[in-house]
Short mmCIF file of C-alpha atoms in Angstrom, two decimals:
data_model
loop_
_atom_site.label_atom_id
_atom_site.label_comp_id
_atom_site.label_asym_id
_atom_site.label_seq_id
_atom_site.Cartn_x
_atom_site.Cartn_y
_atom_site.Cartn_z
CA UNK A 1 0.00 0.00 0.00
CA UNK A 2 2.82 2.40 0.87
CA UNK A 3 4.44 1.83 -2.53
CA UNK A 4 1.15 2.50 -4.31
CA UNK A 5 0.65 5.71 -2.34
CA UNK A 6 4.20 6.81 -3.12
CA UNK A 7 3.85 6.15 -6.84
CA UNK A 8 0.55 8.03 -6.92
CA UNK A 9 2.01 10.87 -4.82
CA UNK A 10 -0.87 10.27 -2.41
CA UNK A 11 1.04 11.59 0.58
CA UNK A 12 -2.21 12.77 2.17
CA UNK A 13 -3.56 9.21 2.12
CA UNK A 14 -0.37 7.85 3.66
CA UNK A 15 -0.56 10.44 6.44
CA UNK A 16 -4.23 9.66 6.98
CA UNK A 17 -3.44 5.98 7.50
CA UNK A 18 -0.83 6.78 10.13
CA UNK A 19 -2.56 9.76 11.75
CA UNK A 20 -5.86 7.95 12.30
CA UNK A 21 -4.06 5.38 14.46
CA UNK A 22 -2.06 8.07 16.26
CA UNK A 23 -5.18 10.11 17.00
CA UNK A 24 -6.95 6.99 18.28
CA UNK A 25 -4.15 6.15 20.73
CA UNK A 26 -3.79 9.81 21.81
CA UNK A 27 -7.51 10.00 22.52
CA UNK A 28 -7.36 6.74 24.47
CA UNK A 29 -4.30 8.00 26.40
CA UNK A 30 -6.24 11.19 27.18
CA UNK A 31 -9.31 9.20 28.27
CA UNK A 32 -11.40 10.80 25.55
CA UNK A 33 -13.41 9.88 22.49
CA UNK A 34 -11.70 9.77 19.07
CA UNK A 35 -13.93 12.59 17.82
CA UNK A 36 -13.11 14.95 20.69
CA UNK A 37 -11.63 18.31 19.69
CA UNK A 38 -7.90 18.13 19.10
CA UNK A 39 -7.30 21.00 21.55
CA UNK A 40 -8.89 18.98 24.35
CA UNK A 41 -7.02 15.82 23.43
CA UNK A 42 -3.74 17.76 23.32
CA UNK A 43 -4.42 19.43 26.67
CA UNK A 44 -5.18 16.13 28.41
CA UNK A 45 -2.20 14.36 26.86
CA UNK A 46 0.05 17.23 27.95
CA UNK A 47 -1.36 17.06 31.48
CA UNK A 48 -0.32 13.41 31.70
CA UNK A 49 3.08 13.78 30.04
CA UNK A 50 6.06 16.05 29.57
CA UNK A 51 4.92 17.10 26.11
CA UNK A 52 3.54 20.55 25.37
CA UNK A 53 -0.17 20.88 24.55
CA UNK A 54 0.70 23.45 21.89
CA UNK A 55 3.23 21.10 20.29
CA UNK A 56 0.76 18.20 20.20
CA UNK A 57 -2.12 20.31 18.89
CA UNK A 58 0.07 21.87 16.19
CA UNK A 59 1.22 18.45 15.04
CA UNK A 60 -2.36 17.18 14.96
CA UNK A 61 -3.50 20.25 12.99
CA UNK A 62 -0.68 19.85 10.46
CA UNK A 63 -1.62 16.21 9.90
CA UNK A 64 -5.31 17.08 9.52
CA UNK A 65 -4.48 19.92 7.12
CA UNK A 66 -2.42 17.55 4.96
CA UNK A 67 -5.22 14.98 4.97
CA UNK A 68 -7.80 17.61 4.03
CA UNK A 69 -5.98 18.71 0.90
CA UNK A 70 -3.29 21.05 2.15
CA UNK A 71 -0.43 20.64 -0.30
CA UNK A 72 2.39 18.55 1.11
CA UNK A 73 5.59 17.28 -0.45
CA UNK A 74 7.12 13.86 0.05
CA UNK A 75 9.79 15.36 2.29
CA UNK A 76 7.22 17.21 4.42
CA UNK A 77 5.09 14.09 4.73
CA UNK A 78 8.06 12.06 5.93
CA UNK A 79 8.88 14.72 8.52
CA UNK A 80 5.28 14.78 9.70
CA UNK A 81 5.16 11.00 10.04
CA UNK A 82 8.47 11.02 11.88
CA UNK A 83 7.13 13.57 14.37
CA UNK A 84 3.91 11.57 14.86
CA UNK A 85 5.97 8.47 15.63
CA UNK A 86 8.18 10.45 18.03
CA UNK A 87 5.11 11.54 20.00
CA UNK A 88 3.89 7.94 20.16
CA UNK A 89 7.32 6.79 21.33
CA UNK A 90 7.59 9.56 23.95
CA UNK A 91 4.26 8.47 25.40
CA UNK A 92 5.01 4.75 25.18
CA UNK A 93 2.20 4.25 22.70
CA UNK A 94 4.01 2.30 20.00
CA UNK A 95 1.95 -0.83 20.22
CA UNK A 96 3.00 -2.94 17.25
CA UNK A 97 6.16 -5.00 17.70
CA UNK A 98 7.58 -4.05 14.30
CA UNK A 99 7.61 -0.40 15.34
#
């Protein structure tokens, strides 16, 4: 799937696949519903961790903007995915063994 998305330059779709999982685990970590506002999710995650609410919310907004058609290059998409994975790792939320 990743190869198909790369060949089609569907970076928004690739980010959506990763971000949907990240948002789900962030919401669970925050004790909230998946559809809760990102500002509330970010605030609760920050309250339970050493991460900044602003940093988390900005990252979430950037991912959502990319998914919703904001132009993004391959390089920017890789950076965004890397930052999403870093947040997961910082919170101990990397659940799959291959990660």
